[in-house]
Amino acid sequence: MPNTHKAWRLHAQNDLRFDEVETPKPAPDGVIVRIEAGMVLSYTGKVLSGSVPYSLPPMPFVPGTNAIARVVAAGDNVTHVRSGDRVFLSPHLRGDVPDREPPQILIGLTATVTTPEALALQSRWRDGVFAEIAHWPAACATPLTGLDDRPATELIGLAKLIVPFGGLQRSGLRGGHTIIINGATGYFGSGAVMLAVAMGAARVVAVGRKQAALELLVEAFGPRVIPAVVTGDAVKDLAVIRHAAGGGADVALDLLGAAKSTSTTLSSLRALKRGGRLVLMGSAEVPLELSFREMLANDWEVVGQFMYDRTAPGQLAALAADGLLDLGKIVVTTFKLADFRQAVEAAALMQSLDLTAIVP
């Protein structure tokens, strides 16, 4: 293991530097990993400029959330991975305390709630994956059993899928169900369509505004994907979605990003069968106005879901290892670590099944 390595560090807003930094030894509950591929979020540029209201780690810090990596060294208390193992790095770290609401952060990105406990956790694990080497909490490193022969540029697709996977698990999706995906042509929405098919949904209603983009999802994932082109007219959209669902859906997942209207979210809710569940993972900028009368009359559930369960990365990787999930459907564009600035620009232009990654 080298004494130093290269890493992109944010020293202040818009002050990003490609630094030579010291390689640490692993903490007792940590691992040192060599990055093979790191995912670049579409809004990374906004994070670096400070234009999103995130609670960033103490500066300087290495940004970057998910990656495929190889363990170089493991701390004394780590037992589930060892040197040489290939792992999936998740940024969703929860405090290991006997509390129903433990502090949680997204490593290399934000403290979700700025409690003293969360900020302390963030201060300890501040650095992300846009580097040659990373020091990561072992609790967020999942071994990729049965996937050692796959290229990292294919496995990085797991990083695109893990968030919608958490939403689909929360929805209670079962084999044979009909599911509505609102925002189906977006970065995470397209991944949700892919996963819903792999998880056995009989009918996946892909809701979006662009007919051509929806047809590409049908082409990629087959006839169980039913496009539903919406316009923002709530009455017409409800009829379109219900028709695509064959009269009503069992569950729905909303992944519409930065929406200025909740019209299609409400249409998706109203297209559910009695007892249906809507999971919210999107980022609407306006309130969701629910009708008590409708909610009670239809026994509907509306729930929010942040990220995913601790075991979700391993379960997702198992779908790929068992051949149920074709990661080759994701269109990955790679950049060398030194070209990270270009990767950020490319990521901002991603559509549907695109994914941008850095490869040291």
mmCIF file of C-alpha atoms in Angstrom, residues 165-314:
data_model
loop_
_atom_site.group_PDB
_atom_site.id
_atom_site.type_symbol
_atom_site.label_atom_id
_atom_site.label_comp_id
_atom_site.label_asym_id
_atom_site.label_seq_id
_atom_site.Cartn_x
_atom_site.Cartn_y
_atom_site.Cartn_z
ATOM 1 C CA PHE A 165 -34.122 -0.813 -5.044
ATOM 2 C CA GLY A 166 -34.721 0.570 -1.559
ATOM 3 C CA GLY A 167 -37.937 2.166 -2.778
ATOM 4 C CA LEU A 168 -39.157 -1.001 -4.451
ATOM 5 C CA GLN A 169 -38.488 -3.024 -1.311
ATOM 6 C CA ARG A 170 -40.444 -0.489 0.761
ATOM 7 C CA SER A 171 -43.329 -0.667 -1.721
ATOM 8 C CA GLY A 172 -43.801 -4.367 -1.004
ATOM 9 C CA LEU A 173 -43.560 -5.245 -4.706
ATOM 10 C CA ARG A 174 -44.233 -8.933 -5.296
ATOM 11 C CA GLY A 175 -44.041 -11.179 -8.325
ATOM 12 C CA GLY A 176 -47.114 -10.672 -10.478
ATOM 13 C CA HIS A 177 -47.847 -7.166 -9.175
ATOM 14 C CA THR A 178 -48.548 -4.133 -11.325
ATOM 15 C CA ILE A 179 -46.365 -1.187 -10.357
ATOM 16 C CA ILE A 180 -46.367 2.453 -11.442
ATOM 17 C CA ILE A 181 -42.990 4.205 -11.754
ATOM 18 C CA ASN A 182 -43.451 7.977 -11.854
ATOM 19 C CA GLY A 183 -40.434 9.706 -13.381
ATOM 20 C CA ALA A 184 -39.518 6.542 -15.292
ATOM 21 C CA THR A 185 -37.148 8.194 -17.762
ATOM 22 C CA GLY A 186 -35.041 9.881 -15.078
ATOM 23 C CA TYR A 187 -31.697 8.701 -13.707
ATOM 24 C CA PHE A 188 -33.145 6.669 -10.832
ATOM 25 C CA GLY A 189 -36.564 6.114 -12.448
ATOM 26 C CA SER A 190 -35.100 4.179 -15.366
ATOM 27 C CA GLY A 191 -33.240 2.023 -12.867
ATOM 28 C CA ALA A 192 -36.514 1.375 -11.053
ATOM 29 C CA VAL A 193 -38.103 0.144 -14.282
ATOM 30 C CA MET A 194 -35.177 -2.210 -14.852
ATOM 31 C CA LEU A 195 -35.386 -3.544 -11.297
ATOM 32 C CA ALA A 196 -39.164 -3.968 -11.263
ATOM 33 C CA VAL A 197 -38.922 -6.233 -14.307
ATOM 34 C CA ALA A 198 -36.085 -8.222 -12.694
ATOM 35 C CA MET A 199 -38.091 -8.567 -9.463
ATOM 36 C CA GLY A 200 -41.014 -10.194 -11.252
ATOM 37 C CA ALA A 201 -43.545 -7.408 -11.760
ATOM 38 C CA ALA A 202 -46.175 -8.520 -14.263
ATOM 39 C CA ARG A 203 -46.729 -4.977 -15.508
ATOM 40 C CA VAL A 204 -44.474 -1.939 -15.068
ATOM 41 C CA VAL A 205 -46.264 1.295 -15.898
ATOM 42 C CA ALA A 206 -43.543 3.731 -16.943
ATOM 43 C CA VAL A 207 -44.855 7.269 -16.431
ATOM 44 C CA GLY A 208 -43.148 10.153 -18.196
ATOM 45 C CA ARG A 209 -43.608 13.029 -20.609
ATOM 46 C CA LYS A 210 -41.364 11.866 -23.462
ATOM 47 C CA GLN A 211 -42.802 9.119 -25.673
ATOM 48 C CA ALA A 212 -39.472 8.333 -27.347
ATOM 49 C CA ALA A 213 -37.655 7.938 -24.026
ATOM 50 C CA LEU A 214 -40.378 5.636 -22.711
ATOM 51 C CA GLU A 215 -40.237 3.518 -25.859
ATOM 52 C CA LEU A 216 -36.508 3.030 -25.277
ATOM 53 C CA LEU A 217 -37.347 1.468 -21.913
ATOM 54 C CA VAL A 218 -39.798 -0.889 -23.596
ATOM 55 C CA GLU A 219 -37.112 -1.816 -26.110
ATOM 56 C CA ALA A 220 -34.559 -2.428 -23.356
ATOM 57 C CA PHE A 221 -36.739 -4.377 -20.900
ATOM 58 C CA GLY A 222 -39.525 -5.938 -22.914
ATOM 59 C CA PRO A 223 -43.318 -5.943 -23.197
ATOM 60 C CA ARG A 224 -44.003 -5.977 -19.461
ATOM 61 C CA VAL A 225 -43.054 -2.282 -19.534
ATOM 62 C CA ILE A 226 -46.123 -0.252 -20.483
ATOM 63 C CA PRO A 227 -45.495 3.426 -21.346
ATOM 64 C CA ALA A 228 -47.854 6.077 -19.979
ATOM 65 C CA VAL A 229 -47.240 9.467 -21.554
ATOM 66 C CA VAL A 230 -48.499 12.273 -19.317
ATOM 67 C CA THR A 231 -48.996 16.001 -19.882
ATOM 68 C CA GLY A 232 -49.714 17.487 -16.470
ATOM 69 C CA ASP A 233 -53.476 17.459 -16.958
ATOM 70 C CA ALA A 234 -54.496 15.531 -13.823
ATOM 71 C CA VAL A 235 -57.770 14.137 -15.180
ATOM 72 C CA LYS A 236 -56.336 12.996 -18.504
ATOM 73 C CA ASP A 237 -53.164 11.655 -16.888
ATOM 74 C CA LEU A 238 -55.157 9.540 -14.438
ATOM 75 C CA ALA A 239 -57.036 7.925 -17.317
ATOM 76 C CA VAL A 240 -53.780 7.262 -19.194
ATOM 77 C CA ILE A 241 -52.065 5.692 -16.169
ATOM 78 C CA ARG A 242 -55.080 3.568 -15.184
ATOM 79 C CA HIS A 243 -55.394 2.307 -18.754
ATOM 80 C CA ALA A 244 -51.697 1.381 -18.839
ATOM 81 C CA ALA A 245 -52.127 -0.385 -15.477
ATOM 82 C CA GLY A 246 -55.003 -2.450 -16.762
ATOM 83 C CA GLY A 247 -57.514 -0.813 -14.417
ATOM 84 C CA GLY A 248 -55.406 -0.228 -11.313
ATOM 85 C CA ALA A 249 -51.946 -0.869 -9.874
ATOM 86 C CA ASP A 250 -50.892 -2.628 -6.687
ATOM 87 C CA VAL A 251 -48.057 -0.238 -5.778
ATOM 88 C CA ALA A 252 -46.365 2.902 -7.067
ATOM 89 C CA LEU A 253 -42.932 4.477 -6.689
ATOM 90 C CA ASP A 254 -42.398 8.210 -7.227
ATOM 91 C CA LEU A 255 -38.860 9.187 -8.276
ATOM 92 C CA LEU A 256 -39.629 12.467 -10.006
ATOM 93 C CA GLY A 257 -36.699 14.802 -9.381
ATOM 94 C CA ALA A 258 -37.026 18.523 -8.594
ATOM 95 C CA ALA A 259 -40.677 18.531 -9.663
ATOM 96 C CA LYS A 260 -42.482 21.874 -9.615
ATOM 97 C CA SER A 261 -45.849 20.109 -9.561
ATOM 98 C CA THR A 262 -47.210 17.024 -7.815
ATOM 99 C CA SER A 263 -49.919 16.476 -10.427
ATOM 100 C CA THR A 264 -48.523 13.203 -11.803
ATOM 101 C CA THR A 265 -47.721 12.011 -8.269
ATOM 102 C CA LEU A 266 -51.374 12.410 -7.330
ATOM 103 C CA SER A 267 -52.477 10.773 -10.596
ATOM 104 C CA SER A 268 -50.216 7.820 -9.778
ATOM 105 C CA LEU A 269 -51.763 7.572 -6.312
ATOM 106 C CA ARG A 270 -55.292 7.667 -7.712
ATOM 107 C CA ALA A 271 -54.428 4.927 -10.194
ATOM 108 C CA LEU A 272 -53.824 2.469 -7.339
ATOM 109 C CA LYS A 273 -56.211 -0.296 -6.395
ATOM 110 C CA ARG A 274 -57.846 -0.207 -2.978
ATOM 111 C CA GLY A 275 -55.169 -0.890 -0.370
ATOM 112 C CA GLY A 276 -52.353 0.231 -2.665
ATOM 113 C CA ARG A 277 -49.147 1.873 -1.480
ATOM 114 C CA LEU A 278 -47.287 4.880 -2.925
ATOM 115 C CA VAL A 279 -43.621 5.283 -1.969
ATOM 116 C CA LEU A 280 -42.127 8.765 -2.263
ATOM 117 C CA MET A 281 -38.423 9.102 -3.084
ATOM 118 C CA GLY A 282 -38.589 12.102 -5.415
ATOM 119 C CA SER A 283 -37.855 15.734 -4.677
ATOM 120 C CA ALA A 284 -40.934 17.816 -5.437
ATOM 121 C CA GLU A 285 -40.549 21.488 -4.602
ATOM 122 C CA VAL A 286 -44.222 21.916 -3.636
ATOM 123 C CA PRO A 287 -46.434 20.168 -1.032
ATOM 124 C CA LEU A 288 -48.382 17.005 -1.821
ATOM 125 C CA GLU A 289 -52.036 17.753 -1.079
ATOM 126 C CA LEU A 290 -53.844 14.584 -0.030
ATOM 127 C CA SER A 291 -57.590 14.165 0.322
ATOM 128 C CA PHE A 292 -58.658 12.573 3.615
ATOM 129 C CA ARG A 293 -61.829 11.321 1.964
ATOM 130 C CA GLU A 294 -59.979 9.591 -0.880
ATOM 131 C CA MET A 295 -57.295 8.148 1.404
ATOM 132 C CA LEU A 296 -59.812 6.621 3.785
ATOM 133 C CA ALA A 297 -62.207 5.406 1.105
ATOM 134 C CA ASN A 298 -59.423 3.550 -0.714
ATOM 135 C CA ASP A 299 -57.243 2.373 2.217
ATOM 136 C CA TRP A 300 -54.229 3.897 0.486
ATOM 137 C CA GLU A 301 -50.792 4.251 2.061
ATOM 138 C CA VAL A 302 -48.355 7.045 1.257
ATOM 139 C CA VAL A 303 -44.888 6.555 2.737
ATOM 140 C CA GLY A 304 -41.538 8.261 2.413
ATOM 141 C CA GLN A 305 -38.347 6.264 1.936
ATOM 142 C CA PHE A 306 -34.796 7.544 2.446
ATOM 143 C CA MET A 307 -32.175 5.354 0.793
ATOM 144 C CA TYR A 308 -32.337 1.608 1.676
ATOM 145 C CA ASP A 309 -31.927 -1.060 4.351
ATOM 146 C CA ARG A 310 -28.466 -2.194 5.469
ATOM 147 C CA THR A 311 -28.856 -5.538 3.698
ATOM 148 C CA ALA A 312 -30.084 -4.064 0.401
ATOM 149 C CA PRO A 313 -26.666 -3.783 -1.350
ATOM 150 C CA GLY A 314 -26.006 -7.488 -0.816
#
